[in-house]
Amino acid sequence: MKKIIFPKALKKGAKIAVISPAGAVDVSQLEKGIELIKSRGFEPVLGEHLYTKFANGYNYAGTEKERLSDINWALNDKEISAVWASRGGYGCQHLVQHLKLKNFTENPKWYIGYSDNTVIQSYLLKKGFASIHGQTMKTSSFGVTDESYDLIFDILKGKTLKYALQPNQFNKLGNIEGELIGGNLALIYALLGTPFSFDFKDKILFIEDIGENFYALDRMIMSLELAGVFKKIKGLIIGGMTNMGDEKENKSYEESFDEFAYKLISDRISKYKFPTVFGFPNGHIKDNRPLIIGGKVTMKIGDKVKIEF
C-alpha cells in the first residue's frame, strides 16, 4: 500500500492560494472567505484568473488554459503553503490530464475544496497526497456554520479530527479502520473506468450529493454496484443528500439528509456487511465538517457513532 503524504502544518503568515478551477465567481462571493484567511493569520494570494469568466455552455472561471495555468501555479509555487478552491460547479475534469506536480512533490500542500474538486482530490491521492474535503471559499457567503471553517483551519495548523454523531436508523453497526476516499458521488461516478478513478480496494468510501433526481441517484449507486465497488470497500460514510428529486413533490427537498435518498442507498447496499454511517455532516449543506481524503480513519458505529482521524 502506498504511503500517503500529509502536508506540513502552516505557520503564521503562510500564503494560501485562492483559485477557481471550475465555475465562475464574483468578487462579492469571496470577500468573507478571503477575510477569514486573513483573520487567522494567513495571507491569501489570488490566482490571476480567479474572477475570470468564460461562457461556453457553462459559466467557467476562464478557459481551460487559464484555469490550468492557475492551478499549476498554485500547486507548484514554493511560496504557497495551501490551495483553496473558490467553488466547484463543473470544469475540473478538463484539467486533470494536464496537472503538474514537479515542485509540489518537494513541497506538498493542502488542497481544500469539495463538489467538482473531487476530481482533483482523486488525482492527488493517486499520486500519494492527502487533501481536505471541506468548504470552498464561495460558500462562506451562504451562511454556513463557523465550525465548517474553524475545523479546516485546525487541520491546516496540524490538529486532528474527532467527530461524535447521532445514530441513524439506516446505519450498519461495526468497528472499522482504513483509508478514506471519495467525495461528490456524481464525480466518483464520472471517474469510474478512467485512470483517475479512486482505488476502492479495502478503503472507506465517503459519498455526498445535491440536486439529483432519485432515479439519477439510483443510477449512480447502481454503477458503483456494477463496477464492483461495494465488494471492494470495507466501510461507507454517507453525507449530505439535499435538493433531491422534485422540489414540488419532495417534502424533504431542503433537508440536509434526505430520508428517501438514504432509504434508496440503504436498500441498494443491504446485501453487503460493511459498517455504514448515514448522516455525516459533510456535503452541499450549511454544516459541512471537513474530512481528510487519504486520511486513516477509525469508525465505531453502535449506540454512539465516533469517527476519528
Coordinates of C-alpha atoms in Angstrom, one line a residue:
M1 CA 0.0 0.0 0.0
K2 CA 1.3 3.4 -1.0
K3 CA 2.2 5.6 2.0
I4 CA 0.1 8.8 2.0
I5 CA 1.9 12.1 2.4
F6 CA 0.4 14.8 4.6
P7 CA 1.4 18.4 4.1
K8 CA 3.2 20.2 7.0
A9 CA 1.2 22.4 9.4
L10 CA 1.0 26.0 8.3
K11 CA 2.9 28.7 10.2
K12 CA 1.5 32.1 10.9
G13 CA 1.8 34.3 7.8
A14 CA 1.8 31.3 5.4
K15 CA 0.4 32.1 1.9
I16 CA -2.8 30.4 0.8
A17 CA -3.6 30.5 -2.9
V18 CA -7.3 31.0 -3.8
I19 CA -8.1 29.7 -7.3
S20 CA -11.2 28.9 -9.5
P21 CA -10.6 25.6 -11.2
A22 CA -14.2 25.2 -12.3
G23 CA -17.2 27.6 -12.2
A24 CA -17.1 31.4 -12.2
V25 CA -17.4 33.5 -9.1
D26 CA -17.9 37.2 -8.3
V27 CA -15.8 39.3 -6.1
S28 CA -18.6 39.7 -3.6
Q29 CA -18.9 36.0 -3.1
L30 CA -15.4 35.6 -1.9
E31 CA -14.9 38.7 0.3
K32 CA -15.9 36.9 3.5
G33 CA -13.8 33.9 2.8
I34 CA -10.7 35.9 2.0
E35 CA -11.2 37.9 5.2
L36 CA -11.4 34.6 7.1
I37 CA -8.0 33.6 5.8
K38 CA -6.6 37.0 6.9
S39 CA -8.2 36.8 10.3
R40 CA -6.5 33.5 11.0
G41 CA -3.1 35.0 10.4
F42 CA -2.5 33.7 6.9
E43 CA -2.0 35.6 3.6
P44 CA -4.4 35.0 0.8
V45 CA -2.8 35.1 -2.7
L46 CA -5.4 35.4 -5.5
G47 CA -5.0 33.4 -8.7
E48 CA -4.6 35.5 -11.9
H49 CA -7.9 34.2 -13.3
L50 CA -9.8 33.9 -10.0
Y51 CA -12.6 36.2 -11.3
T52 CA -12.3 35.5 -15.0
K53 CA -15.5 34.4 -16.8
F54 CA -15.8 32.3 -19.9
A55 CA -19.2 31.2 -21.2
N56 CA -19.0 28.0 -23.2
G57 CA -22.2 26.1 -22.4
Y58 CA -21.4 26.8 -18.7
N59 CA -20.0 29.8 -16.9
Y60 CA -16.4 28.8 -16.3
A61 CA -13.8 30.8 -14.4
G62 CA -11.8 31.2 -17.6
T63 CA -10.8 29.0 -20.5
E64 CA -9.3 25.6 -19.8
K65 CA -5.8 27.1 -20.4
E66 CA -6.4 29.9 -18.0
R67 CA -7.8 27.7 -15.2
L68 CA -5.0 25.2 -15.7
S69 CA -2.4 28.0 -15.5
D70 CA -3.8 29.0 -12.1
I71 CA -4.0 25.6 -10.6
N72 CA -0.5 24.5 -11.8
W73 CA 0.9 27.8 -10.4
A74 CA -0.8 27.3 -7.0
L75 CA 0.3 23.6 -6.7
N76 CA 3.9 24.3 -7.6
D77 CA 4.8 27.8 -6.4
K78 CA 7.2 27.2 -3.5
E79 CA 5.9 30.3 -1.6
I80 CA 2.4 28.8 -1.5
S81 CA 1.5 26.6 1.6
A82 CA -2.1 25.6 0.7
V83 CA -4.5 25.9 -2.2
W84 CA -8.2 26.7 -1.6
A85 CA -10.7 26.4 -4.3
S86 CA -13.2 29.2 -4.7
R87 CA -16.0 26.8 -5.7
G88 CA -16.9 23.7 -7.6
G89 CA -19.5 23.5 -10.3
Y90 CA -18.0 21.9 -13.4
G91 CA -14.6 22.1 -15.1
C92 CA -12.1 20.2 -13.0
Q93 CA -12.2 17.2 -15.4
H94 CA -10.8 19.5 -18.1
L95 CA -7.6 20.0 -16.1
V96 CA -6.8 16.6 -14.5
Q97 CA -4.8 15.2 -17.5
H98 CA -2.6 18.3 -17.5
L99 CA -1.8 18.8 -13.8
K100 CA 1.9 19.1 -12.9
L101 CA 3.4 18.3 -9.6
K102 CA 7.1 18.8 -10.1
N103 CA 7.6 21.2 -7.2
F104 CA 4.5 20.0 -5.3
T105 CA 6.2 16.7 -4.6
E106 CA 9.0 18.5 -2.9
N107 CA 6.7 20.8 -1.0
P108 CA 3.3 19.1 -0.6
K109 CA 0.4 21.5 0.4
W110 CA -3.2 21.0 1.4
Y111 CA -5.7 21.3 -1.4
I112 CA -9.1 22.4 0.0
G113 CA -12.5 22.0 -1.7
Y114 CA -15.4 19.7 -2.4
S115 CA -18.0 19.1 -5.1
D116 CA -16.3 19.2 -8.5
N117 CA -12.9 19.3 -6.7
T118 CA -13.4 15.6 -6.0
V119 CA -11.6 15.1 -9.4
I120 CA -8.5 17.0 -8.2
Q121 CA -8.5 15.2 -4.9
S122 CA -8.7 11.8 -6.6
Y123 CA -5.8 12.7 -8.8
L124 CA -3.7 13.9 -5.8
L125 CA -4.5 10.8 -3.8
K126 CA -3.4 8.5 -6.7
K127 CA -0.1 10.4 -6.6
G128 CA 0.1 9.7 -2.8
F129 CA -1.1 13.0 -1.3
A130 CA -3.9 13.7 1.2
S131 CA -6.3 16.6 0.8
I132 CA -9.2 18.3 2.6
H133 CA -12.8 17.7 1.5
G134 CA -14.3 20.8 3.0
Q135 CA -15.9 24.1 2.3
T136 CA -14.9 26.2 -0.6
M137 CA -14.4 30.0 -0.4
K138 CA -17.7 30.9 -2.1
T139 CA -19.9 29.1 0.5
S140 CA -18.6 31.4 3.2
S141 CA -21.2 33.9 1.8
F142 CA -24.0 31.4 2.1
G143 CA -24.5 31.3 5.9
V144 CA -22.6 28.1 6.5
T145 CA -21.6 27.3 10.1
D146 CA -18.5 28.8 11.6
E147 CA -17.3 25.3 12.6
S148 CA -17.2 24.4 9.0
Y149 CA -14.2 26.7 8.5
D150 CA -12.8 26.5 12.1
L151 CA -12.1 22.8 11.6
I152 CA -10.4 23.4 8.3
F153 CA -8.0 25.9 9.9
D154 CA -7.5 23.3 12.7
I155 CA -6.3 20.8 10.1
L156 CA -4.0 23.5 8.5
K157 CA -2.5 24.0 11.9
G158 CA -1.8 20.3 12.4
K159 CA -4.7 19.3 14.6
T160 CA -6.6 16.0 14.3
L161 CA -10.3 15.5 13.7
K162 CA -12.8 13.7 16.1
Y163 CA -16.5 13.5 15.4
A164 CA -19.3 12.2 17.5
L165 CA -22.6 11.7 15.7
Q166 CA -26.2 10.8 16.5
P167 CA -27.2 7.2 15.5
N168 CA -29.2 6.8 12.3
Q169 CA -31.9 4.3 11.5
F170 CA -30.0 3.2 8.4
N171 CA -26.6 2.7 10.0
K172 CA -24.9 -0.7 9.9
L173 CA -23.1 -1.4 13.2
G174 CA -19.5 -2.3 13.5
N175 CA -15.9 -1.0 14.0
I176 CA -13.6 -0.4 11.1
E177 CA -10.3 1.3 10.3
G178 CA -9.0 2.3 6.9
E179 CA -8.0 5.0 4.4
L180 CA -10.8 7.4 3.5
I181 CA -11.6 8.1 -0.2
G182 CA -14.4 9.7 -2.1
G183 CA -16.3 12.9 -2.2
N184 CA -19.1 14.0 -4.5
L185 CA -21.0 10.9 -5.8
A186 CA -21.5 12.4 -9.3
L187 CA -17.8 12.8 -9.8
I188 CA -16.9 9.5 -8.3
Y189 CA -19.4 8.1 -10.8
A190 CA -17.9 10.2 -13.7
L191 CA -14.4 8.9 -13.0
L192 CA -15.3 5.2 -13.0
G193 CA -13.3 3.4 -15.7
T194 CA -10.8 6.2 -16.1
P195 CA -7.2 6.3 -15.0
F196 CA -8.2 9.0 -12.4
S197 CA -10.8 6.9 -10.5
F198 CA -10.2 6.2 -6.9
D199 CA -8.7 2.8 -5.8
F200 CA -11.5 1.3 -3.8
K201 CA -9.8 -1.8 -2.5
D202 CA -10.1 -2.0 1.3
K203 CA -11.0 1.7 1.6
I204 CA -13.7 3.5 3.5
L205 CA -15.8 5.4 0.9
F206 CA -17.5 8.7 1.5
I207 CA -20.3 10.0 -0.7
E208 CA -22.5 13.1 -0.8
D209 CA -24.6 14.9 -3.5
I210 CA -27.0 17.6 -4.3
G211 CA -29.7 18.3 -6.9
E212 CA -30.2 14.8 -8.3
N213 CA -33.4 13.2 -9.4
F214 CA -33.9 10.0 -7.4
Y215 CA -33.6 7.8 -10.5
A216 CA -30.2 9.5 -11.2
L217 CA -29.1 8.8 -7.7
D218 CA -30.1 5.2 -8.1
R219 CA -28.3 5.0 -11.4
M220 CA -25.0 6.2 -9.9
I221 CA -25.3 3.8 -7.0
M222 CA -26.1 1.0 -9.5
S223 CA -23.0 1.9 -11.5
L224 CA -20.8 1.6 -8.3
E225 CA -22.5 -1.8 -7.8
L226 CA -21.9 -3.0 -11.3
A227 CA -18.3 -1.8 -11.1
G228 CA -17.7 -3.9 -8.1
V229 CA -17.1 -1.0 -5.7
F230 CA -19.2 -2.4 -2.9
K231 CA -17.3 -5.7 -3.0
K232 CA -14.0 -3.8 -2.6
I233 CA -14.7 -1.3 0.2
K234 CA -14.7 -2.1 3.8
G235 CA -16.8 0.8 5.1
L236 CA -19.1 3.5 3.8
I237 CA -20.0 7.1 5.0
I238 CA -22.9 8.9 3.5
G239 CA -23.0 12.7 4.0
G240 CA -25.4 15.3 2.7
M241 CA -28.1 14.4 0.2
T242 CA -30.1 17.6 -0.4
N243 CA -32.3 19.2 -3.0
M244 CA -33.1 15.7 -4.3
G245 CA -36.0 14.7 -6.5
D246 CA -38.8 17.1 -7.5
E247 CA -38.9 20.3 -5.3
K248 CA -42.7 20.3 -5.6
E249 CA -43.2 16.7 -4.6
N250 CA -40.4 16.1 -2.1
K251 CA -41.2 17.4 1.4
S252 CA -37.6 16.9 2.4
Y253 CA -36.2 18.8 -0.5
E254 CA -34.5 21.4 1.7
E255 CA -33.3 18.9 4.3
S256 CA -29.5 18.2 4.5
F257 CA -30.1 14.4 4.8
D258 CA -33.0 13.4 2.5
E259 CA -34.6 10.3 4.1
F260 CA -35.8 8.8 0.8
A261 CA -32.4 9.2 -0.7
Y262 CA -31.0 7.4 2.3
K263 CA -33.5 4.6 2.1
L264 CA -32.7 4.2 -1.6
I265 CA -29.0 3.9 -0.8
S266 CA -29.7 1.6 2.1
D267 CA -31.8 -0.7 0.0
R268 CA -29.1 -1.0 -2.6
I269 CA -26.3 -1.9 -0.2
S270 CA -28.5 -4.1 2.0
K271 CA -26.7 -7.3 0.9
Y272 CA -23.3 -6.0 2.0
K273 CA -22.0 -6.3 5.5
F274 CA -19.6 -3.4 5.8
P275 CA -20.1 -0.9 8.6
T276 CA -22.0 2.1 7.3
V277 CA -22.7 5.6 8.7
F278 CA -25.5 7.8 7.4
G279 CA -25.9 11.5 8.3
F280 CA -22.3 12.6 8.4
P281 CA -22.3 16.5 8.2
N282 CA -20.3 17.0 5.0
G283 CA -21.5 18.0 1.6
H284 CA -23.6 20.7 0.0
I285 CA -25.0 21.6 3.4
K286 CA -24.6 24.5 5.8
D287 CA -22.9 22.4 8.4
N288 CA -20.1 21.0 6.2
R289 CA -17.5 19.5 8.5
P290 CA -14.2 18.6 6.8
L291 CA -12.9 15.2 6.1
I292 CA -9.3 14.2 5.0
I293 CA -9.2 12.3 1.8
G294 CA -6.3 9.8 2.2
G295 CA -6.5 10.1 6.0
K296 CA -6.6 7.0 8.2
V297 CA -10.0 7.0 9.8
T298 CA -11.4 4.9 12.6
M299 CA -15.2 4.3 12.7
K300 CA -17.1 3.0 15.7
I301 CA -20.7 2.5 15.0
G302 CA -23.1 1.5 17.7
D303 CA -25.5 3.3 20.1
K304 CA -23.0 6.1 19.6
V305 CA -21.1 6.9 16.5
K306 CA -17.5 8.0 16.6
I307 CA -15.3 8.9 13.6
E308 CA -11.7 9.9 14.2
F309 CA -8.6 10.7 12.1

